[in-house]
Amino acid sequence: MKLILSYIGIFILSLGICAQGKKFQTSREIGIIGGTSYYIGDLNNRHFGGELTIGGGFMYRNNLDRRWSLKGQLFIGRFAASDSDSKDQWQQNRNLSFRNDIMEGTIQAELNFIPYQIGNSKTPWSPYLFLGAAFYSHKPQAEFNGQWYELQPLGTEGQGTSEGGDRYAVNGVAFPFGAGIKVNIFSIAAASIEWGMRKTYTDYLDDVSSVYVSPAVLVEENGVLAQTLADRSFQREGQFNDNTGQQRGDSGRRDWYSVATFTLSFRIGKKPNTCWNQ
């Protein structure tokens, strides 16, 4: 939360720095996106850690003037992590792993540090900050005997049983923020590279949050598969070879995810030979 507040503070302070008396000029862009995503949570605490896979999507940007833009973006990607990749012995013993397919739609405000306009040779590039809101859907899965199973319906931490609450939501709201750089490459095209974090309000992007529940209850009420995927540890900590009540995850911290992208965009609705100074 301190990181987000600091970022918002920088964003607001930049408003005064970026005020200009230039003419109000607008342009619009559409673009295609390629990139990767990863998450920070119970199975991974390193930036660009876990399994990195290719994702993609589309973008629409409305450049309000040379400093400010509003952007709508759709991104579809996947992140994954495994305890076996950790150097921590407790995690290695826990032996959990997952993958999660995520679809995200965002609306972002972009602030250019340098006056910028697509196609204008006088303002050919700029670093920028962005801040916005996102709606996402996700689907954590785990592999067993060569087949992938969705984890949310199984209730691996007792969700949906007499020992747990409701199953967690697979849709949510997040707050994206980050930085990038945009560069003109042709008279009607530009490229941008950006990296951003997403603050979520769930601890279940990885299906791991709290403690192990009774295996007998899981088998009885959610099925054998739920118990099999709930506890895959090599050595159990309980007195009777039973992890009931032992820590499975850290419920005090919410999960984050990150998206790093390359975008190729094209100006629309404005002829290339338009005089930019008018």
PDB file of N, CA and C in Angstrom, residues 113-155:
ATOM      1  N   PHE A 113       6.341  12.339 -19.691  1.00  0.00           N
ATOM      2  CA  PHE A 113       7.294  13.247 -19.062  1.00  0.00           C
ATOM      3  C   PHE A 113       7.808  14.305 -20.035  1.00  0.00           C
ATOM      4  N   ILE A 114       7.845  13.933 -21.325  1.00  0.00           N
ATOM      5  CA  ILE A 114       8.300  14.851 -22.367  1.00  0.00           C
ATOM      6  C   ILE A 114       7.131  15.040 -23.329  1.00  0.00           C
ATOM      7  N   PRO A 115       6.883  16.261 -23.823  1.00  0.00           N
ATOM      8  CA  PRO A 115       5.802  16.430 -24.801  1.00  0.00           C
ATOM      9  C   PRO A 115       5.957  15.429 -25.950  1.00  0.00           C
ATOM     10  N   TYR A 116       4.886  14.712 -26.242  1.00  0.00           N
ATOM     11  CA  TYR A 116       4.950  13.630 -27.231  1.00  0.00           C
ATOM     12  C   TYR A 116       3.701  13.647 -28.097  1.00  0.00           C
ATOM     13  N   GLN A 117       3.896  13.317 -29.378  1.00  0.00           N
ATOM     14  CA  GLN A 117       2.773  13.157 -30.290  1.00  0.00           C
ATOM     15  C   GLN A 117       3.143  12.138 -31.355  1.00  0.00           C
ATOM     16  N   ILE A 118       2.282  11.150 -31.544  1.00  0.00           N
ATOM     17  CA  ILE A 118       2.562  10.105 -32.521  1.00  0.00           C
ATOM     18  C   ILE A 118       2.639  10.716 -33.919  1.00  0.00           C
ATOM     19  N   GLY A 119       3.687  10.371 -34.662  1.00  0.00           N
ATOM     20  CA  GLY A 119       3.884  10.860 -36.016  1.00  0.00           C
ATOM     21  C   GLY A 119       4.553  12.209 -36.120  1.00  0.00           C
ATOM     22  N   ASN A 120       4.787  12.881 -34.995  1.00  0.00           N
ATOM     23  CA  ASN A 120       5.381  14.215 -35.016  1.00  0.00           C
ATOM     24  C   ASN A 120       6.885  14.105 -34.773  1.00  0.00           C
ATOM     25  N   SER A 121       7.686  14.465 -35.764  1.00  0.00           N
ATOM     26  CA  SER A 121       9.143  14.351 -35.641  1.00  0.00           C
ATOM     27  C   SER A 121       9.718  15.310 -34.609  1.00  0.00           C
ATOM     28  N   LYS A 122       8.954  16.342 -34.228  1.00  0.00           N
ATOM     29  CA  LYS A 122       9.433  17.292 -33.227  1.00  0.00           C
ATOM     30  C   LYS A 122       9.258  16.764 -31.795  1.00  0.00           C
ATOM     31  N   THR A 123       8.380  15.805 -31.629  1.00  0.00           N
ATOM     32  CA  THR A 123       8.154  15.199 -30.308  1.00  0.00           C
ATOM     33  C   THR A 123       8.143  13.680 -30.476  1.00  0.00           C
ATOM     34  N   PRO A 124       9.308  13.075 -30.756  1.00  0.00           N
ATOM     35  CA  PRO A 124       9.333  11.686 -31.224  1.00  0.00           C
ATOM     36  C   PRO A 124       9.288  10.616 -30.135  1.00  0.00           C
ATOM     37  N   TRP A 125       9.499  10.959 -28.855  1.00  0.00           N
ATOM     38  CA  TRP A 125       9.531   9.906 -27.847  1.00  0.00           C
ATOM     39  C   TRP A 125       9.271  10.518 -26.468  1.00  0.00           C
ATOM     40  N   SER A 126       8.943   9.642 -25.521  1.00  0.00           N
ATOM     41  CA  SER A 126       8.774  10.085 -24.142  1.00  0.00           C
ATOM     42  C   SER A 126       8.658   8.893 -23.208  1.00  0.00           C
ATOM     43  N   PRO A 127       9.277   8.959 -22.035  1.00  0.00           N
ATOM     44  CA  PRO A 127       8.912   8.026 -20.965  1.00  0.00           C
ATOM     45  C   PRO A 127       7.575   8.455 -20.375  1.00  0.00           C
ATOM     46  N   TYR A 128       6.854   7.524 -19.754  1.00  0.00           N
ATOM     47  CA  TYR A 128       5.553   7.864 -19.193  1.00  0.00           C
ATOM     48  C   TYR A 128       5.229   7.002 -17.975  1.00  0.00           C
ATOM     49  N   LEU A 129       4.332   7.530 -17.156  1.00  0.00           N
ATOM     50  CA  LEU A 129       3.745   6.803 -16.045  1.00  0.00           C
ATOM     51  C   LEU A 129       2.294   6.495 -16.377  1.00  0.00           C
ATOM     52  N   PHE A 130       1.753   5.438 -15.788  1.00  0.00           N
ATOM     53  CA  PHE A 130       0.328   5.175 -15.954  1.00  0.00           C
ATOM     54  C   PHE A 130      -0.281   4.695 -14.640  1.00  0.00           C
ATOM     55  N   LEU A 131      -1.566   4.982 -14.515  1.00  0.00           N
ATOM     56  CA  LEU A 131      -2.323   4.631 -13.323  1.00  0.00           C
ATOM     57  C   LEU A 131      -3.756   4.397 -13.763  1.00  0.00           C
ATOM     58  N   GLY A 132      -4.409   3.357 -13.216  1.00  0.00           N
ATOM     59  CA  GLY A 132      -5.759   3.099 -13.690  1.00  0.00           C
ATOM     60  C   GLY A 132      -6.520   2.095 -12.859  1.00  0.00           C
ATOM     61  N   ALA A 133      -7.506   1.480 -13.476  1.00  0.00           N
ATOM     62  CA  ALA A 133      -8.335   0.457 -12.847  1.00  0.00           C
ATOM     63  C   ALA A 133      -8.488  -0.701 -13.817  1.00  0.00           C
ATOM     64  N   ALA A 134      -8.628  -1.908 -13.279  1.00  0.00           N
ATOM     65  CA  ALA A 134      -8.719  -3.106 -14.105  1.00  0.00           C
ATOM     66  C   ALA A 134      -9.789  -4.042 -13.562  1.00  0.00           C
ATOM     67  N   PHE A 135     -10.408  -4.757 -14.470  1.00  0.00           N
ATOM     68  CA  PHE A 135     -11.291  -5.860 -14.108  1.00  0.00           C
ATOM     69  C   PHE A 135     -10.678  -7.124 -14.710  1.00  0.00           C
ATOM     70  N   TYR A 136     -10.547  -8.170 -13.908  1.00  0.00           N
ATOM     71  CA  TYR A 136      -9.883  -9.380 -14.399  1.00  0.00           C
ATOM     72  C   TYR A 136     -10.683 -10.623 -14.007  1.00  0.00           C
ATOM     73  N   SER A 137     -10.468 -11.678 -14.767  1.00  0.00           N
ATOM     74  CA  SER A 137     -10.970 -13.005 -14.424  1.00  0.00           C
ATOM     75  C   SER A 137      -9.776 -13.959 -14.442  1.00  0.00           C
ATOM     76  N   HIS A 138      -9.810 -14.944 -13.555  1.00  0.00           N
ATOM     77  CA  HIS A 138      -8.665 -15.858 -13.479  1.00  0.00           C
ATOM     78  C   HIS A 138      -9.152 -17.268 -13.197  1.00  0.00           C
ATOM     79  N   LYS A 139      -8.254 -18.243 -13.441  1.00  0.00           N
ATOM     80  CA  LYS A 139      -8.635 -19.652 -13.347  1.00  0.00           C
ATOM     81  C   LYS A 139      -7.426 -20.475 -12.902  1.00  0.00           C
ATOM     82  N   PRO A 140      -7.133 -20.518 -11.576  1.00  0.00           N
ATOM     83  CA  PRO A 140      -5.999 -21.324 -11.113  1.00  0.00           C
ATOM     84  C   PRO A 140      -6.239 -22.814 -11.351  1.00  0.00           C
ATOM     85  N   GLN A 141      -5.192 -23.485 -11.805  1.00  0.00           N
ATOM     86  CA  GLN A 141      -5.255 -24.908 -12.105  1.00  0.00           C
ATOM     87  C   GLN A 141      -4.011 -25.601 -11.565  1.00  0.00           C
ATOM     88  N   ALA A 142      -4.137 -26.900 -11.303  1.00  0.00           N
ATOM     89  CA  ALA A 142      -2.995 -27.726 -10.906  1.00  0.00           C
ATOM     90  C   ALA A 142      -2.988 -28.994 -11.745  1.00  0.00           C
ATOM     91  N   GLU A 143      -1.793 -29.543 -11.925  1.00  0.00           N
ATOM     92  CA  GLU A 143      -1.637 -30.745 -12.749  1.00  0.00           C
ATOM     93  C   GLU A 143      -1.561 -31.977 -11.862  1.00  0.00           C
ATOM     94  N   PHE A 144      -2.243 -33.033 -12.277  1.00  0.00           N
ATOM     95  CA  PHE A 144      -2.182 -34.305 -11.568  1.00  0.00           C
ATOM     96  C   PHE A 144      -2.307 -35.434 -12.579  1.00  0.00           C
ATOM     97  N   ASN A 145      -1.304 -36.307 -12.602  1.00  0.00           N
ATOM     98  CA  ASN A 145      -1.283 -37.440 -13.532  1.00  0.00           C
ATOM     99  C   ASN A 145      -1.464 -37.008 -14.980  1.00  0.00           C
ATOM    100  N   GLY A 146      -0.796 -35.906 -15.332  1.00  0.00           N
ATOM    101  CA  GLY A 146      -0.810 -35.456 -16.718  1.00  0.00           C
ATOM    102  C   GLY A 146      -2.030 -34.675 -17.131  1.00  0.00           C
ATOM    103  N   GLN A 147      -2.946 -34.398 -16.203  1.00  0.00           N
ATOM    104  CA  GLN A 147      -4.164 -33.653 -16.533  1.00  0.00           C
ATOM    105  C   GLN A 147      -4.274 -32.435 -15.621  1.00  0.00           C
ATOM    106  N   TRP A 148      -4.796 -31.321 -16.188  1.00  0.00           N
ATOM    107  CA  TRP A 148      -4.949 -30.083 -15.430  1.00  0.00           C
ATOM    108  C   TRP A 148      -6.369 -29.971 -14.913  1.00  0.00           C
ATOM    109  N   TYR A 149      -6.488 -29.565 -13.632  1.00  0.00           N
ATOM    110  CA  TYR A 149      -7.787 -29.444 -12.982  1.00  0.00           C
ATOM    111  C   TYR A 149      -7.967 -28.029 -12.437  1.00  0.00           C
ATOM    112  N   GLU A 150      -9.163 -27.478 -12.607  1.00  0.00           N
ATOM    113  CA  GLU A 150      -9.470 -26.182 -12.014  1.00  0.00           C
ATOM    114  C   GLU A 150      -9.594 -26.345 -10.505  1.00  0.00           C
ATOM    115  N   LEU A 151      -8.949 -25.427  -9.762  1.00  0.00           N
ATOM    116  CA  LEU A 151      -8.859 -25.573  -8.319  1.00  0.00           C
ATOM    117  C   LEU A 151     -10.000 -24.899  -7.559  1.00  0.00           C
ATOM    118  N   GLN A 152     -10.529 -23.798  -8.078  1.00  0.00           N
ATOM    119  CA  GLN A 152     -11.567 -23.092  -7.334  1.00  0.00           C
ATOM    120  C   GLN A 152     -12.790 -23.952  -7.049  1.00  0.00           C
ATOM    121  N   PRO A 153     -13.300 -24.736  -8.018  1.00  0.00           N
ATOM    122  CA  PRO A 153     -14.466 -25.574  -7.709  1.00  0.00           C
ATOM    123  C   PRO A 153     -14.181 -26.671  -6.685  1.00  0.00           C
ATOM    124  N   LEU A 154     -12.892 -27.054  -6.521  1.00  0.00           N
ATOM    125  CA  LEU A 154     -12.552 -28.140  -5.604  1.00  0.00           C
ATOM    126  C   LEU A 154     -12.535 -27.696  -4.147  1.00  0.00           C
ATOM    127  N   GLY A 155     -12.307 -26.406  -3.886  1.00  0.00           N
ATOM    128  CA  GLY A 155     -12.271 -25.929  -2.500  1.00  0.00           C
ATOM    129  C   GLY A 155     -11.170 -26.573  -1.694  1.00  0.00           C
TER     130      GLY A 155
END
